[in-house]
PDB file of C-alpha atoms in Angstrom:
ATOM      1  CA  MET A 275      -0.033  -0.199  -0.036  1.00 49.00           C
ATOM      2  CA  ASN A 276       2.803   2.444   0.665  1.00 49.00           C
ATOM      3  CA  LYS A 277       4.206   2.408  -2.691  1.00 50.00           C
ATOM      4  CA  LEU A 278       0.796   2.654  -4.196  1.00 49.00           C
ATOM      5  CA  ALA A 279      -0.178   5.533  -2.104  1.00 48.00           C
ATOM      6  CA  SER A 280       3.269   7.293  -3.243  1.00 47.00           C
ATOM      7  CA  PHE A 281       2.501   6.957  -6.925  1.00 47.00           C
ATOM      8  CA  VAL A 282      -1.393   7.794  -6.589  1.00 51.00           C
ATOM      9  CA  PHE A 283      -0.238  11.432  -5.470  1.00 48.00           C
ATOM     10  CA  ILE A 284       2.115  12.312  -8.253  1.00 47.00           C
ATOM     11  CA  ILE A 285      -0.517  12.233 -11.089  1.00 46.00           C
ATOM     12  CA  LEU A 286      -2.198  15.433  -9.946  1.00 43.00           C
ATOM     13  CA  LEU A 287       0.345  17.167 -12.077  1.00 41.00           C
ATOM     14  CA  PHE A 288       1.480  18.959  -8.745  1.00 42.00           C
ATOM     15  CA  CYS A 289       3.304  16.827  -6.182  1.00 42.00           C
ATOM     16  CA  GLY A 290       6.539  16.776  -3.982  1.00 37.00           C
ATOM     17  CA  ALA A 291       5.681  15.515  -0.879  1.00 37.00           C
ATOM     18  CA  ALA A 292       6.016  11.636   0.279  1.00 36.00           C
ATOM     19  CA  LEU A 293       3.052   9.876   1.158  1.00 39.00           C
ATOM     20  CA  TRP A 294       5.012   6.797   2.656  1.00 34.00           C
ATOM     21  CA  PHE A 295       4.864   8.298   6.140  1.00 35.00           C
ATOM     22  CA  LEU A 296       1.018   8.201   6.246  1.00 40.00           C
ATOM     23  CA  ALA A 297      -0.472   6.794   9.428  1.00 36.00           C
ATOM     24  CA  ASN A 298      -4.042   7.160  10.436  1.00 35.00           C
ATOM     25  CA  GLY A 299      -6.710   9.101   8.666  1.00 40.00           C
ATOM     26  CA  SER A 300      -8.083   9.310   5.235  1.00 71.00           C
ATOM     27  CA  LEU A 301      -5.943   8.570   2.289  1.00 75.00           C
ATOM     28  CA  ASP A 302      -8.092  10.446   0.011  1.00 84.00           C
ATOM     29  CA  ASP A 303      -8.181  13.642   2.317  1.00 85.00           C
ATOM     30  CA  PHE A 304      -4.460  13.653   2.792  1.00 80.00           C
ATOM     31  CA  ILE A 305      -3.933  13.243  -0.947  1.00 78.00           C
ATOM     32  CA  LYS A 306      -6.228  16.175  -1.407  1.00 86.00           C
ATOM     33  CA  GLN A 307      -4.339  18.256   1.079  1.00 85.00           C
ATOM     34  CA  GLN A 308      -1.012  17.565  -0.532  1.00 79.00           C
ATOM     35  CA  ILE A 309      -1.925  18.196  -3.943  1.00 82.00           C
ATOM     36  CA  GLU A 310      -3.336  21.602  -2.709  1.00 87.00           C
ATOM     37  CA  THR A 311      -0.242  22.391  -0.658  1.00 86.00           C
ATOM     38  CA  GLN A 312       2.595  21.194  -3.017  1.00 82.00           C
ATOM     39  CA  GLY A 313       0.916  22.450  -6.201  1.00 86.00           C
ATOM     40  CA  SER A 314       0.680  25.911  -4.696  1.00 91.00           C
ATOM     41  CA  LYS A 315       4.328  25.883  -3.750  1.00 90.00           C
ATOM     42  CA  LEU A 316       5.126  24.648  -7.154  1.00 90.00           C
ATOM     43  CA  THR A 317       3.307  27.104  -9.330  1.00 93.00           C
ATOM     44  CA  ASN A 318       3.118  30.085  -6.781  1.00 95.00           C
ATOM     45  CA  GLN A 319      -0.578  30.099  -7.363  1.00 96.00           C
ATOM     46  CA  THR A 320      -3.646  28.747  -5.474  1.00 96.00           C
ATOM     47  CA  VAL A 321      -4.606  24.876  -6.258  1.00 93.00           C
ATOM     48  CA  LEU A 322      -7.700  23.722  -4.940  1.00 94.00           C
ATOM     49  CA  VAL A 323      -9.164  20.219  -5.193  1.00 93.00           C
ATOM     50  CA  LYS A 324     -12.899  19.258  -4.295  1.00 94.00           C
ATOM     51  CA  ASN A 325     -12.273  15.710  -3.448  1.00 92.00           C
ATOM     52  CA  VAL A 326     -10.172  12.577  -4.184  1.00 88.00           C
ATOM     53  CA  GLU A 327     -11.545   9.023  -4.922  1.00 87.00           C
ATOM     54  CA  MET A 328      -8.794   6.346  -4.703  1.00 78.00           C
ATOM     55  CA  LYS A 329      -9.696   2.617  -5.403  1.00 80.00           C
ATOM     56  CA  LEU A 330      -6.529   1.269  -4.555  1.00 69.00           C
ATOM     57  CA  THR A 331      -7.405  -2.507  -4.786  1.00 75.00           C
ATOM     58  CA  LYS A 332      -8.721  -1.964  -8.329  1.00 81.00           C
ATOM     59  CA  GLY A 333      -5.708   0.075  -9.381  1.00 83.00           C
ATOM     60  CA  SER A 334      -7.759   3.143 -10.308  1.00 86.00           C
ATOM     61  CA  GLY A 335      -8.853   6.491  -8.995  1.00 82.00           C
ATOM     62  CA  ALA A 336     -10.189   9.835  -9.543  1.00 88.00           C
ATOM     63  CA  ILE A 337      -9.339  13.296  -8.471  1.00 87.00           C
ATOM     64  CA  ASN A 338     -12.344  15.842  -8.878  1.00 93.00           C
ATOM     65  CA  GLY A 339     -12.836  19.639  -9.022  1.00 94.00           C
ATOM     66  CA  PHE A 340      -9.306  20.743  -9.633  1.00 93.00           C
ATOM     67  CA  SER A 341      -8.433  24.473 -10.290  1.00 95.00           C
ATOM     68  CA  LEU A 342      -5.080  26.326 -10.704  1.00 95.00           C
ATOM     69  CA  SER A 343      -5.511  30.128 -10.161  1.00 96.00           C
ATOM     70  CA  ASN A 344      -4.256  32.995 -12.355  1.00 96.00           C
ATOM     71  CA  PRO A 345      -1.489  35.322 -11.591  1.00 95.00           C
ATOM     72  CA  GLU A 346      -2.933  38.493 -10.043  1.00 93.00           C
ATOM     73  CA  LYS A 347      -2.143  40.772 -12.917  1.00 91.00           C
ATOM     74  CA  TYR A 348      -4.526  38.765 -15.272  1.00 94.00           C
ATOM     75  CA  ASN A 349      -8.112  38.766 -15.683  1.00 92.00           C
ATOM     76  CA  TYR A 350      -9.335  35.279 -15.526  1.00 93.00           C
ATOM     77  CA  PRO A 351      -9.877  33.819 -12.120  1.00 95.00           C
ATOM     78  CA  ASN A 352      -8.247  30.512 -13.108  1.00 96.00           C
ATOM     79  CA  ALA A 353      -5.457  29.388 -15.525  1.00 96.00           C
ATOM     80  CA  PHE A 354      -6.375  25.791 -15.800  1.00 96.00           C
ATOM     81  CA  SER A 355      -8.991  23.611 -14.398  1.00 95.00           C
ATOM     82  CA  PHE A 356     -10.848  20.266 -14.846  1.00 93.00           C
ATOM     83  CA  GLU A 357     -13.740  18.288 -13.556  1.00 93.00           C
ATOM     84  CA  THR A 358     -12.120  14.847 -13.200  1.00 92.00           C
ATOM     85  CA  ILE A 359      -8.822  13.089 -13.828  1.00 90.00           C
ATOM     86  CA  LEU A 360      -8.931   9.197 -14.179  1.00 91.00           C
ATOM     87  CA  LEU A 361      -5.910   7.034 -13.221  1.00 88.00           C
ATOM     88  CA  ASP A 362      -5.415   3.503 -14.875  1.00 90.00           C
ATOM     89  CA  ILE A 363      -2.608   1.819 -12.803  1.00 84.00           C
ATOM     90  CA  ASN A 364      -0.446  -1.170 -13.914  1.00 86.00           C
ATOM     91  CA  ILE A 365      -1.096  -3.289 -10.808  1.00 83.00           C
ATOM     92  CA  SER A 366       1.487  -5.852 -11.712  1.00 84.00           C
ATOM     93  CA  SER A 367       4.321  -3.158 -11.859  1.00 84.00           C
ATOM     94  CA  LEU A 368       3.963  -2.641  -8.118  1.00 74.00           C
ATOM     95  CA  THR A 369       6.357  -5.244  -7.146  1.00 77.00           C
ATOM     96  CA  GLU A 370       8.924  -4.055  -9.532  1.00 82.00           C
ATOM     97  CA  ASP A 371      11.638  -1.262  -9.132  1.00 83.00           C
ATOM     98  CA  THR A 372       9.524   1.043 -11.267  1.00 88.00           C
ATOM     99  CA  ILE A 373       5.771   1.628 -10.728  1.00 85.00           C
ATOM    100  CA  VAL A 374       4.009   2.351 -13.929  1.00 89.00           C
ATOM    101  CA  ILE A 375       0.640   4.290 -14.561  1.00 89.00           C
ATOM    102  CA  ASP A 376      -0.364   3.110 -17.855  1.00 93.00           C
ATOM    103  CA  GLU A 377      -2.775   6.203 -18.408  1.00 94.00           C
ATOM    104  CA  ILE A 378      -3.685   9.421 -16.925  1.00 92.00           C
ATOM    105  CA  ARG A 379      -6.816  10.947 -18.720  1.00 94.00           C
ATOM    106  CA  ILE A 380      -8.208  14.479 -18.449  1.00 91.00           C
ATOM    107  CA  ASN A 381     -11.664  14.739 -20.247  1.00 89.00           C
ATOM    108  CA  ASN A 382     -12.429  18.343 -21.499  1.00 89.00           C
ATOM    109  CA  PRO A 383     -10.094  20.477 -19.118  1.00 94.00           C
ATOM    110  CA  GLN A 384     -10.410  24.199 -19.453  1.00 96.00           C
ATOM    111  CA  ALA A 385      -7.337  26.401 -20.123  1.00 96.00           C
ATOM    112  CA  PHE A 386      -7.507  29.983 -19.753  1.00 96.00           C
ATOM    113  CA  VAL A 387      -4.808  31.838 -21.577  1.00 96.00           C
ATOM    114  CA  GLU A 388      -4.332  35.553 -21.536  1.00 95.00           C
ATOM    115  CA  LEU A 389      -1.782  37.794 -23.219  1.00 92.00           C
ATOM    116  CA  SER A 390      -0.793  41.475 -22.136  1.00 89.00           C
ATOM    117  CA  GLN A 391       0.191  44.426 -24.030  1.00 86.00           C
ATOM    118  CA  THR A 392       3.936  43.676 -23.231  1.00 86.00           C
ATOM    119  CA  GLY A 393       3.684  40.185 -24.510  1.00 82.00           C
ATOM    120  CA  SER A 394       3.545  38.304 -21.369  1.00 91.00           C
ATOM    121  CA  ALA A 395       1.046  35.734 -20.795  1.00 95.00           C
ATOM    122  CA  ASN A 396      -0.245  33.783 -17.726  1.00 96.00           C
ATOM    123  CA  LEU A 397       0.835  30.200 -18.821  1.00 96.00           C
ATOM    124  CA  SER A 398       4.153  31.411 -19.657  1.00 96.00           C
ATOM    125  CA  ASP A 399       4.585  33.089 -16.220  1.00 96.00           C
ATOM    126  CA  ILE A 400       3.420  30.005 -14.539  1.00 96.00           C
ATOM    127  CA  LEU A 401       5.779  27.814 -16.474  1.00 96.00           C
ATOM    128  CA  ASN A 402       8.458  29.978 -15.502  1.00 96.00           C
ATOM    129  CA  ASP A 403       7.918  29.842 -11.998  1.00 95.00           C
ATOM    130  CA  ILE A 404       7.519  26.003 -11.967  1.00 93.00           C
ATOM    131  CA  GLU A 405      10.985  25.950 -13.691  1.00 91.00           C
ATOM    132  CA  LYS A 406      12.288  27.894 -10.683  1.00 93.00           C
ATOM    133  CA  ASN A 407      10.666  25.968  -8.185  1.00 89.00           C
ATOM    134  CA  LEU A 408      11.818  22.434  -9.478  1.00 82.00           C
ATOM    135  CA  PRO A 409      13.689  20.275  -7.390  1.00 70.00           C
ATOM    136  CA  LYS A 410      17.348  20.865  -7.855  1.00 65.00           C
ATOM    137  CA  SER A 411      18.623  17.491  -7.784  1.00 54.00           C
ATOM    138  CA  GLU A 412      18.057  15.160 -10.736  1.00 48.00           C
ATOM    139  CA  SER A 413      18.729  12.061  -9.033  1.00 45.00           C
ATOM    140  CA  THR A 414      16.274   9.201  -9.886  1.00 41.00           C
ATOM    141  CA  GLU A 415      16.477   7.726  -6.202  1.00 43.00           C
ATOM    142  CA  ALA A 416      15.576   9.335  -2.775  1.00 42.00           C
ATOM    143  CA  GLU A 417      17.705   8.204   0.033  1.00 42.00           C
ATOM    144  CA  THR A 418      16.840   7.923   3.596  1.00 35.00           C
ATOM    145  CA  GLU A 419      19.368   8.324   6.323  1.00 37.00           C
ATOM    146  CA  THR A 420      19.776   4.409   6.475  1.00 35.00           C
ATOM    147  CA  GLY A 421      20.634   4.574   2.719  1.00 40.00           C
ATOM    148  CA  THR A 422      17.551   2.691   1.653  1.00 42.00           C
ATOM    149  CA  GLN A 423      15.153   4.130  -1.180  1.00 47.00           C
ATOM    150  CA  SER A 424      12.239   5.805   0.479  1.00 56.00           C
ATOM    151  CA  GLU A 425      10.369   7.197  -2.730  1.00 62.00           C
ATOM    152  CA  PRO A 426       9.527   4.798  -5.752  1.00 74.00           C
ATOM    153  CA  ASN A 427      10.359   5.582  -9.168  1.00 85.00           C
ATOM    154  CA  ILE A 428       7.291   5.973 -11.464  1.00 87.00           C
ATOM    155  CA  ARG A 429       6.723   6.097 -15.089  1.00 92.00           C
ATOM    156  CA  VAL A 430       3.624   7.365 -16.949  1.00 93.00           C
ATOM    157  CA  ASN A 431       3.152   5.381 -20.169  1.00 96.00           C
ATOM    158  CA  LYS A 432       0.456   7.921 -21.647  1.00 95.00           C
ATOM    159  CA  LEU A 433      -1.038  11.028 -20.344  1.00 95.00           C
ATOM    160  CA  ILE A 434      -4.108  12.511 -22.532  1.00 96.00           C
ATOM    161  CA  LEU A 435      -5.703  15.893 -22.265  1.00 95.00           C
ATOM    162  CA  SER A 436      -8.874  15.377 -24.422  1.00 94.00           C
ATOM    163  CA  SER A 437     -10.714  17.993 -25.902  1.00 94.00           C
ATOM    164  CA  THR A 438      -9.330  20.857 -24.001  1.00 95.00           C
ATOM    165  CA  GLN A 439     -11.631  23.926 -23.910  1.00 96.00           C
ATOM    166  CA  LEU A 440      -9.331  26.850 -24.523  1.00 96.00           C
ATOM    167  CA  SER A 441     -10.339  30.559 -23.777  1.00 96.00           C
ATOM    168  CA  LEU A 442      -7.719  32.797 -25.599  1.00 94.00           C
ATOM    169  CA  ASP A 443      -8.024  36.308 -24.641  1.00 94.00           C
ATOM    170  CA  LEU A 444      -6.235  38.744 -27.146  1.00 92.00           C
ATOM    171  CA  SER A 445      -8.153  41.961 -26.103  1.00 91.00           C
ATOM    172  CA  ALA A 446      -4.936  43.606 -25.081  1.00 89.00           C
ATOM    173  CA  LEU A 447      -3.440  43.029 -28.557  1.00 86.00           C
ATOM    174  CA  GLY A 448      -6.379  44.838 -30.168  1.00 86.00           C
ATOM    175  CA  ASN A 449      -8.285  41.579 -30.991  1.00 88.00           C
ATOM    176  CA  LYS A 450     -10.875  39.764 -28.769  1.00 90.00           C
ATOM    177  CA  GLU A 451     -11.538  36.597 -26.827  1.00 92.00           C
ATOM    178  CA  HIS A 452     -11.846  33.522 -28.712  1.00 93.00           C
ATOM    179  CA  GLN A 453     -13.516  30.147 -27.623  1.00 95.00           C
ATOM    180  CA  LEU A 454     -11.880  27.044 -28.871  1.00 93.00           C
ATOM    181  CA  THR A 455     -11.666  23.287 -28.593  1.00 95.00           C
ATOM    182  CA  LEU A 456      -8.050  22.051 -28.857  1.00 94.00           C
ATOM    183  CA  PRO A 457      -7.315  18.586 -30.598  1.00 93.00           C
ATOM    184  CA  ASP A 458      -6.320  15.953 -28.149  1.00 95.00           C
ATOM    185  CA  ILE A 459      -2.779  16.194 -26.498  1.00 95.00           C
ATOM    186  CA  ASN A 460      -0.922  13.091 -26.001  1.00 96.00           C
ATOM    187  CA  LEU A 461       2.187  12.810 -23.900  1.00 96.00           C
ATOM    188  CA  THR A 462       4.135   9.389 -23.638  1.00 96.00           C
ATOM    189  CA  ASN A 463       6.654   8.004 -21.623  1.00 95.00           C
ATOM    190  CA  ILE A 464       6.785  10.504 -18.818  1.00 93.00           C
ATOM    191  CA  GLY A 465       9.743   9.913 -16.688  1.00 91.00           C
ATOM    192  CA  GLY A 466      11.574   7.572 -19.013  1.00 91.00           C
ATOM    193  CA  GLU A 467      12.355   3.879 -18.856  1.00 89.00           C
ATOM    194  CA  LYS A 468      13.485   4.001 -15.281  1.00 89.00           C
ATOM    195  CA  GLY A 469      10.982   6.578 -14.199  1.00 90.00           C
ATOM    196  CA  LEU A 470      11.392   9.347 -11.754  1.00 86.00           C
ATOM    197  CA  PRO A 471      10.800   9.881  -8.106  1.00 79.00           C
ATOM    198  CA  ALA A 472       7.237  11.104  -7.308  1.00 67.00           C
ATOM    199  CA  SER A 473       8.670  14.464  -6.207  1.00 62.00           C
ATOM    200  CA  LEU A 474      10.209  15.055  -9.528  1.00 73.00           C
ATOM    201  CA  LEU A 475       7.713  13.366 -11.791  1.00 78.00           C
ATOM    202  CA  GLY A 476       4.765  15.560 -10.617  1.00 74.00           C
ATOM    203  CA  ALA A 477       6.706  18.623 -11.434  1.00 79.00           C
ATOM    204  CA  GLU A 478       7.578  17.056 -14.953  1.00 85.00           C
ATOM    205  CA  ILE A 479       3.961  16.059 -15.554  1.00 86.00           C
ATOM    206  CA  ALA A 480       2.894  19.767 -14.808  1.00 86.00           C
ATOM    207  CA  LYS A 481       5.421  21.253 -17.043  1.00 89.00           C
ATOM    208  CA  GLN A 482       4.855  18.945 -19.893  1.00 91.00           C
ATOM    209  CA  ALA A 483       0.894  19.340 -19.749  1.00 92.00           C
ATOM    210  CA  LEU A 484       0.821  23.086 -19.397  1.00 94.00           C
ATOM    211  CA  SER A 485       3.746  23.611 -22.134  1.00 95.00           C
ATOM    212  CA  SER A 486       1.722  21.485 -24.657  1.00 95.00           C
ATOM    213  CA  ILE A 487      -1.446  23.758 -24.155  1.00 95.00           C
ATOM    214  CA  TRP A 488       0.533  27.068 -24.202  1.00 94.00           C
ATOM    215  CA  LYS A 489       2.285  25.699 -27.685  1.00 94.00           C
ATOM    216  CA  GLU A 490      -1.205  25.191 -29.127  1.00 93.00           C
ATOM    217  CA  ALA A 491      -2.392  28.437 -27.622  1.00 92.00           C
ATOM    218  CA  LYS A 492       0.510  30.347 -29.221  1.00 92.00           C
ATOM    219  CA  GLU A 493      -0.529  28.744 -32.636  1.00 91.00           C
ATOM    220  CA  GLU A 494      -4.098  29.719 -32.494  1.00 90.00           C
ATOM    221  CA  GLN A 495      -2.930  33.360 -31.248  1.00 88.00           C
ATOM    222  CA  LYS A 496      -0.847  33.454 -34.507  1.00 88.00           C
ATOM    223  CA  LYS A 497      -3.696  32.408 -36.613  1.00 88.00           C
ATOM    224  CA  LYS A 498      -6.239  34.912 -35.062  1.00 85.00           C
ATOM    225  CA  LEU A 499      -3.765  37.845 -35.382  1.00 79.00           C
ATOM    226  CA  THR A 500      -3.150  37.030 -38.886  1.00 85.00           C
ATOM    227  CA  GLU A 501      -6.761  36.671 -39.830  1.00 77.00           C
ATOM    228  CA  LYS A 502      -7.392  40.056 -37.937  1.00 67.00           C
ATOM    229  CA  ALA A 503      -4.439  41.758 -40.147  1.00 62.00           C
ATOM    230  CA  LYS A 504      -5.646  40.316 -43.305  1.00 68.00           C
ATOM    231  CA  GLU A 505      -9.216  41.725 -42.650  1.00 64.00           C
ATOM    232  CA  LYS A 506      -7.748  45.058 -41.893  1.00 61.00           C
ATOM    233  CA  LEU A 507      -5.829  45.085 -45.248  1.00 58.00           C
ATOM    234  CA  LYS A 508      -8.948  44.073 -47.102  1.00 54.00           C
ATOM    235  CA  GLU A 509     -11.099  46.917 -45.459  1.00 55.00           C
ATOM    236  CA  LYS A 510      -8.328  49.586 -46.435  1.00 55.00           C
ATOM    237  CA  ALA A 511      -8.346  47.990 -50.031  1.00 49.00           C
ATOM    238  CA  LEU A 512     -12.072  48.247 -50.180  1.00 51.00           C
ATOM    239  CA  GLU A 513     -11.877  51.827 -48.863  1.00 56.00           C
ATOM    240  CA  LYS A 514      -9.542  52.671 -51.559  1.00 54.00           C
ATOM    241  CA  LEU A 515     -11.480  51.228 -54.224  1.00 49.00           C
ATOM    242  CA  GLY A 516     -14.659  53.059 -53.060  1.00 55.00           C
ATOM    243  CA  GLY A 517     -12.857  56.383 -53.228  1.00 53.00           C
ATOM    244  CA  PHE A 518     -11.646  55.682 -56.563  1.00 49.00           C
ATOM    245  CA  PHE A 519     -15.237  55.380 -57.993  1.00 48.00           C
ATOM    246  CA  ASN A 520     -16.621  58.325 -55.982  1.00 55.00           C
TER     247      ASN A 520
END
């Protein structure tokens, strides 16, 4: 159970505390508290979770009502949120050196991307903070005072963000807010063949997931601004043509 509890925590994108010292009390409530505490430390924003429902004997679980707040200088209350994340655990790997999560699936997450007049963006700012707050050690083993491994290595075979609902606010750039549905984002082999300790893998998942959304948002930004520029050129051409006939 200790190894499984450790690995369950990391899948919520933001983790860093160990679960192997868990004693009495509710595992679900403990995971919820750690997600909120460690996620907030990692992102410098407020992370909230409604509840956690773990079915350890079935190798599955869910975390419900997740939200990541926006930096104060932006208008959206949240930068990222989702109703439910589902976990598919490879139970047979629990006796191996590397625990395997076959799939983490987030259906219809919501991402709120806002750009400022200076060119900064909320997701970019959060990603910069994550990078600054990442654990300094790149070691794939966490050692106790006795020299034994205290934290399991974990690998995620697949992370799917399905049909992300993107709110892209380009108002500060003379455009408008756009509502889009992004194509599915599929991330694979997170942690590599040997995996990473929970404290490092959670941060890596957060970085890769938000970076992928930010990449898609930048592509959409480019398209929308290009379309707007073309519209303005067309309007000017029609104005000139109208003046010619008048």
